[in-house]
mmCIF file of C-alpha atoms in Angstrom:
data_model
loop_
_atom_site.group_PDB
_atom_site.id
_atom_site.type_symbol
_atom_site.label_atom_id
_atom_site.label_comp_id
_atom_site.label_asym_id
_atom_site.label_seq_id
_atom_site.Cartn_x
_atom_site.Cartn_y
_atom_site.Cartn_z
ATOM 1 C CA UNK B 215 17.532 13.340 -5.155
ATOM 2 C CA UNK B 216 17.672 13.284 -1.434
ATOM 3 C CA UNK B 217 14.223 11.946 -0.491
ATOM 4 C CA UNK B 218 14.161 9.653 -3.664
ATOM 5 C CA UNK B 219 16.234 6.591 -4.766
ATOM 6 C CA UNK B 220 14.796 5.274 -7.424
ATOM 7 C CA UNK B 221 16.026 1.415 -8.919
ATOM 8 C CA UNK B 222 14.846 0.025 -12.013
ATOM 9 C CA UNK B 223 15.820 -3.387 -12.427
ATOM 10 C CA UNK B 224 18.319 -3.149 -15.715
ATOM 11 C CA UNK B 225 18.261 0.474 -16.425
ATOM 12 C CA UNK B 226 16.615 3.841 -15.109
ATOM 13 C CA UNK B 227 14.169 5.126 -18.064
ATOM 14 C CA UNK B 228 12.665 8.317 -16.690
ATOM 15 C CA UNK B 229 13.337 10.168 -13.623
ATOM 16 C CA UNK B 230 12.130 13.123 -12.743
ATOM 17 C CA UNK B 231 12.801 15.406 -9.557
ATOM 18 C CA UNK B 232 11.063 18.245 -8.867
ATOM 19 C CA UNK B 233 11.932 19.517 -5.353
ATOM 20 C CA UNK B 234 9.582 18.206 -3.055
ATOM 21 C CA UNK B 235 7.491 16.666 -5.459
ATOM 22 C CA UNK B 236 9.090 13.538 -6.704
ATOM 23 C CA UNK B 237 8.158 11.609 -9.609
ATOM 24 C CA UNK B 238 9.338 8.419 -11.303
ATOM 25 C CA UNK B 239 7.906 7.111 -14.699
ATOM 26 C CA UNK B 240 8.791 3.756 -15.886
ATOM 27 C CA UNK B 241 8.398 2.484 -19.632
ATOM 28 C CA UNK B 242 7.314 -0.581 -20.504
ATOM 29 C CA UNK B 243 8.192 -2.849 -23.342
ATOM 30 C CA UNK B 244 4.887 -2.375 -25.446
ATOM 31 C CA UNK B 245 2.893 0.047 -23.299
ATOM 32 C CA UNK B 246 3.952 2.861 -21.023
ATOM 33 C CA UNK B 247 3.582 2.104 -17.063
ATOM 34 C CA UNK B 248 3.759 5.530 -15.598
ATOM 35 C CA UNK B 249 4.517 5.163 -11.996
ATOM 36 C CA UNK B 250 3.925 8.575 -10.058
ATOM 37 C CA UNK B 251 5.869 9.199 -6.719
ATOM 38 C CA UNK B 252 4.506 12.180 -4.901
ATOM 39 C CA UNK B 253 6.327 13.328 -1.840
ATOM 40 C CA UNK B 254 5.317 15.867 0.284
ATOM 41 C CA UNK B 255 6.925 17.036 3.687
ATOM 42 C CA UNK B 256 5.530 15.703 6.310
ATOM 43 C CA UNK B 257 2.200 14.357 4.579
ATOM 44 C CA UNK B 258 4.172 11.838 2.072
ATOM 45 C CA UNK B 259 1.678 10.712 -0.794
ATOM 46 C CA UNK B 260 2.618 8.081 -3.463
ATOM 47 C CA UNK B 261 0.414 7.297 -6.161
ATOM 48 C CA UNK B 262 1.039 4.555 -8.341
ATOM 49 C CA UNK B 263 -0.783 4.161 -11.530
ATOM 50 C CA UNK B 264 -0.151 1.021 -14.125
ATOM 51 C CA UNK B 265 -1.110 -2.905 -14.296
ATOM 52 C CA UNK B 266 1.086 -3.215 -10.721
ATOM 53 C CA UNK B 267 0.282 -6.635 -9.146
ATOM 54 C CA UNK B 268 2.891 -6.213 -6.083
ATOM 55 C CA UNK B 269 3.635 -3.080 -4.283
ATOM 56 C CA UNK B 270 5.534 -3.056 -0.839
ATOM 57 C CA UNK B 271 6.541 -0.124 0.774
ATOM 58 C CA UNK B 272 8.174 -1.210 4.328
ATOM 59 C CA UNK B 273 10.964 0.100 6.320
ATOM 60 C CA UNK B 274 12.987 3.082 6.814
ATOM 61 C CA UNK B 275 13.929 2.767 2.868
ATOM 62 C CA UNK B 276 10.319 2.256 1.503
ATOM 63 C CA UNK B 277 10.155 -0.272 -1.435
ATOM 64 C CA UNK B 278 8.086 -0.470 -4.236
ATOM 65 C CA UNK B 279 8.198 -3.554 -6.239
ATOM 66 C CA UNK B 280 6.216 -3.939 -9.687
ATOM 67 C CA UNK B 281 5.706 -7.190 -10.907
ATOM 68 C CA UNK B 282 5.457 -8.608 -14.716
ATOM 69 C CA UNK B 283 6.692 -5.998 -17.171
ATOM 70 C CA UNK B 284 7.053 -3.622 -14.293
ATOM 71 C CA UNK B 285 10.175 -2.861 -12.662
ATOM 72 C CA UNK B 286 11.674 -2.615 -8.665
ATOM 73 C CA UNK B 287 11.893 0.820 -7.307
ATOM 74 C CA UNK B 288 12.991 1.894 -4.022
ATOM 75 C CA UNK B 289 11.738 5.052 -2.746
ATOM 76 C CA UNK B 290 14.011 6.686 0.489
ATOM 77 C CA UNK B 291 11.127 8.172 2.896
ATOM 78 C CA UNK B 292 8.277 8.373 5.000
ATOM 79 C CA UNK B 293 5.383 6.979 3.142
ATOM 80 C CA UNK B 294 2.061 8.107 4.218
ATOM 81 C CA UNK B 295 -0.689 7.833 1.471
ATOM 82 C CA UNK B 296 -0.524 4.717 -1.208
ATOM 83 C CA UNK B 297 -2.726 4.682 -4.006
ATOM 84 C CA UNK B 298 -2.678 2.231 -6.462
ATOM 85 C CA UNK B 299 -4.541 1.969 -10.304
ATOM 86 C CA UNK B 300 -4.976 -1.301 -11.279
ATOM 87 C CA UNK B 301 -6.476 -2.363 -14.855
ATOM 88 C CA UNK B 302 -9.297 -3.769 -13.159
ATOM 89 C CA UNK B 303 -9.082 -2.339 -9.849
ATOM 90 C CA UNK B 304 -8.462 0.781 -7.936
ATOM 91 C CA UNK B 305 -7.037 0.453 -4.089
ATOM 92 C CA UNK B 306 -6.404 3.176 -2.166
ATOM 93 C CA UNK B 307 -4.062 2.548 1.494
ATOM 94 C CA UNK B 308 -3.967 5.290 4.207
ATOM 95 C CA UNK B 309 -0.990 5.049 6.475
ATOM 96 C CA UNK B 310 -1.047 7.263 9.457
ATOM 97 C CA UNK B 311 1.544 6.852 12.444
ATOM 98 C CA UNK B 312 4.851 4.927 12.325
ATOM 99 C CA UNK B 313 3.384 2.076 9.795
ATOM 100 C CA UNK B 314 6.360 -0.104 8.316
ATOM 101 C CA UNK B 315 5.101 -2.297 5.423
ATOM 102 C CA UNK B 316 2.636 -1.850 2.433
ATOM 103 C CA UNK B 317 1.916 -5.103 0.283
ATOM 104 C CA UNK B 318 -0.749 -5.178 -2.564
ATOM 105 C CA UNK B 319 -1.268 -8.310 -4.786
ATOM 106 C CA UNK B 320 -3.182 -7.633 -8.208
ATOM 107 C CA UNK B 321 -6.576 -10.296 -8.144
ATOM 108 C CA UNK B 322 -5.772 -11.684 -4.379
ATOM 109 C CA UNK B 323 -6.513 -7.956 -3.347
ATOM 110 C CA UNK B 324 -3.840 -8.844 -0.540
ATOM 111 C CA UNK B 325 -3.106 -5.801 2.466
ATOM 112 C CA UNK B 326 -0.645 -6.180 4.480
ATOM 113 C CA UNK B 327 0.216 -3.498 7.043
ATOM 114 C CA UNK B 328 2.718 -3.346 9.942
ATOM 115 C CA UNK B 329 3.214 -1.273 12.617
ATOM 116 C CA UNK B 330 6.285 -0.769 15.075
ATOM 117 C CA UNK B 331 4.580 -3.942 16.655
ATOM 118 C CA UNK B 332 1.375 -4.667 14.836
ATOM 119 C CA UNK B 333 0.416 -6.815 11.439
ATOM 120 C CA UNK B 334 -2.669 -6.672 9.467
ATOM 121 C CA UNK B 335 -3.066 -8.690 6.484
ATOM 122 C CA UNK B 336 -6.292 -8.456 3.904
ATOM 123 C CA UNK B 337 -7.173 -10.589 1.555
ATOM 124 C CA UNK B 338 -10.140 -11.636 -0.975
ATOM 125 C CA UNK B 339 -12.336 -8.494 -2.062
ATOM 126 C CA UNK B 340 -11.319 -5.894 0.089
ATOM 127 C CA UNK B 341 -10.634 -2.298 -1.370
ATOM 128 C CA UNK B 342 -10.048 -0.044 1.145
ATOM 129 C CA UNK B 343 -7.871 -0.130 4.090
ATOM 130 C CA UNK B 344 -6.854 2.586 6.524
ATOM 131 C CA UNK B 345 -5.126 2.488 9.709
ATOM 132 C CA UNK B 346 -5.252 5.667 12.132
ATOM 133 C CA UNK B 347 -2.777 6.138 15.147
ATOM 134 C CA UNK B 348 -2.457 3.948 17.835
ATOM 135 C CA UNK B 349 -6.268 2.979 17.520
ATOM 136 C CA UNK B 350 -6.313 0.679 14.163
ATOM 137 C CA UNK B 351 -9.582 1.268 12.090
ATOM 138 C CA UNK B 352 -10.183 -1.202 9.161
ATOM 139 C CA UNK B 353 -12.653 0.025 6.461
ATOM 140 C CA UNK B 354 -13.419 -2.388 3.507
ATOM 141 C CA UNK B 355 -15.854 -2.421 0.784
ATOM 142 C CA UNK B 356 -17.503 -5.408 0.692
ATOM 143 C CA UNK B 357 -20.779 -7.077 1.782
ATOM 144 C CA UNK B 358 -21.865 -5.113 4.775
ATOM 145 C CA UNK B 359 -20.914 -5.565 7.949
ATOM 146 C CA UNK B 360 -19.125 -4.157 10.774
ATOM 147 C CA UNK B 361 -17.057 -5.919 13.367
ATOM 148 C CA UNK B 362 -15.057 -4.267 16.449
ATOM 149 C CA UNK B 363 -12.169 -6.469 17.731
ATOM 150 C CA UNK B 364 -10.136 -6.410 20.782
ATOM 151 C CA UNK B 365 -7.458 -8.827 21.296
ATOM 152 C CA UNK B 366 -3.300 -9.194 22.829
ATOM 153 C CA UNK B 367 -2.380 -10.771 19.116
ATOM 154 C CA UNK B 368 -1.027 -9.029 16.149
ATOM 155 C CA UNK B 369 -2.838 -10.494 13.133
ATOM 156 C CA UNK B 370 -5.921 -9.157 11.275
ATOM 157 C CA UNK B 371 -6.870 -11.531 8.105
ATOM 158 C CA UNK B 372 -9.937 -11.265 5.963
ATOM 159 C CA UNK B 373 -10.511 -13.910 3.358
ATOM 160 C CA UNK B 374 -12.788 -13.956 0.260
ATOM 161 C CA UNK B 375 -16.188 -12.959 0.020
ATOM 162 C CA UNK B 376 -16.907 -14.949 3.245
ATOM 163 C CA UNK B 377 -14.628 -11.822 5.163
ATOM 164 C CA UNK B 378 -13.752 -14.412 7.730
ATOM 165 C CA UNK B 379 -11.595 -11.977 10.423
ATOM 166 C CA UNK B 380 -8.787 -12.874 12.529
ATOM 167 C CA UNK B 381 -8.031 -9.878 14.328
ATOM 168 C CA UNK B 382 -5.289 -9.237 17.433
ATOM 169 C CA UNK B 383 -2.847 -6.608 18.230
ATOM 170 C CA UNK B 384 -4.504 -3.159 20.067
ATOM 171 C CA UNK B 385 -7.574 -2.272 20.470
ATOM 172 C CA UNK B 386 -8.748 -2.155 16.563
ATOM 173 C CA UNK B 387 -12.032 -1.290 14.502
ATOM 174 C CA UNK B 388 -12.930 -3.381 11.223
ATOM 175 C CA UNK B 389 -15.941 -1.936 9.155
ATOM 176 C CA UNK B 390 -16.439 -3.540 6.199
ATOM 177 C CA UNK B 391 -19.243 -1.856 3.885
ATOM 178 C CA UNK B 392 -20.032 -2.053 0.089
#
């Protein structure tokens, strides 16, 4: 398992390799949380499907951390494409470039993604985040409303339904649409 190195806090249920697609399933106590790695060459994809509440994926040794019945795993990669499943909501995180850290937060709908240099944190009803290259575009599904920021800071922090932004970093566009 050279691309994957999957840890599940006490012991490792279900692992499953299959070349360059990876996948890891994780049982739960009463129900079955299938977790499903995908890794693909270049174009990494992870998909993660289950009642996850936090999910971080950061670093040269992405992590993936499942909280409640759910257990740590630690994925060895380049992590491109993040989806998570939710019970009650679906969230889908595009990483393109040299992005470092993925954090998702069941209800607080929290984003937080870094670059070599650059942090951008979501919070309150967003659903859909996606950075692109050295340009940083911000699409969220929410009331609409589009801003375009431009600012020396690294920070990007939208809050509730009220989507107050706090944007810095390069030059970055935030759409927000519903």
């Amino acid at each position: 398992m050279s691309l994957l190195n999957a840890r599940i806090g006490g012991s490792c249920r279900h692992v499953t390799d299959e070349g360059t697609r990876i996948h890891v399933i994780l049982e739960g106590t009463r129900r079955h949380n299938q977790i499903s790695h995908s890794i693909y060459g270049l174009g990494k994809l992870i998909i993660l499907e289950a009642t996850s509440k936090h999910i971080t994926i950061g670093g040269t040794s992405k992590h993936v951390t499942l909280e409640g019945t759910s257990k740590p795993v630690t994925l060895v990669g380049t992590i491109r494409h993040a989806t998570c499943k939710g019970a009650s909501t679906r969230k889908r995180v595009t990483l393109e470039g040299t992005s470092k850290h993925v954090t998702l937060e069941g209800t607080s709908k929290r984003v937080t993604l870094e670059d070599t240099s650059k942090c951008v944190t979501l919070e309150g009803a967003s659903k859909r985040v996606t950075l692109e290259g050295t340009r940083k575009r911000v699409i969220l599904e929410g009331t609409s409303k589009r801003v375009t920021l431009e600012d020396a800071s690294k920070c990007v922090t939208l809050e509730g339904a009220s989507k107050r932004v706090t944007l810095g970093g390069a030059s970055r566009e935030i759409i927000t649409h519903y």
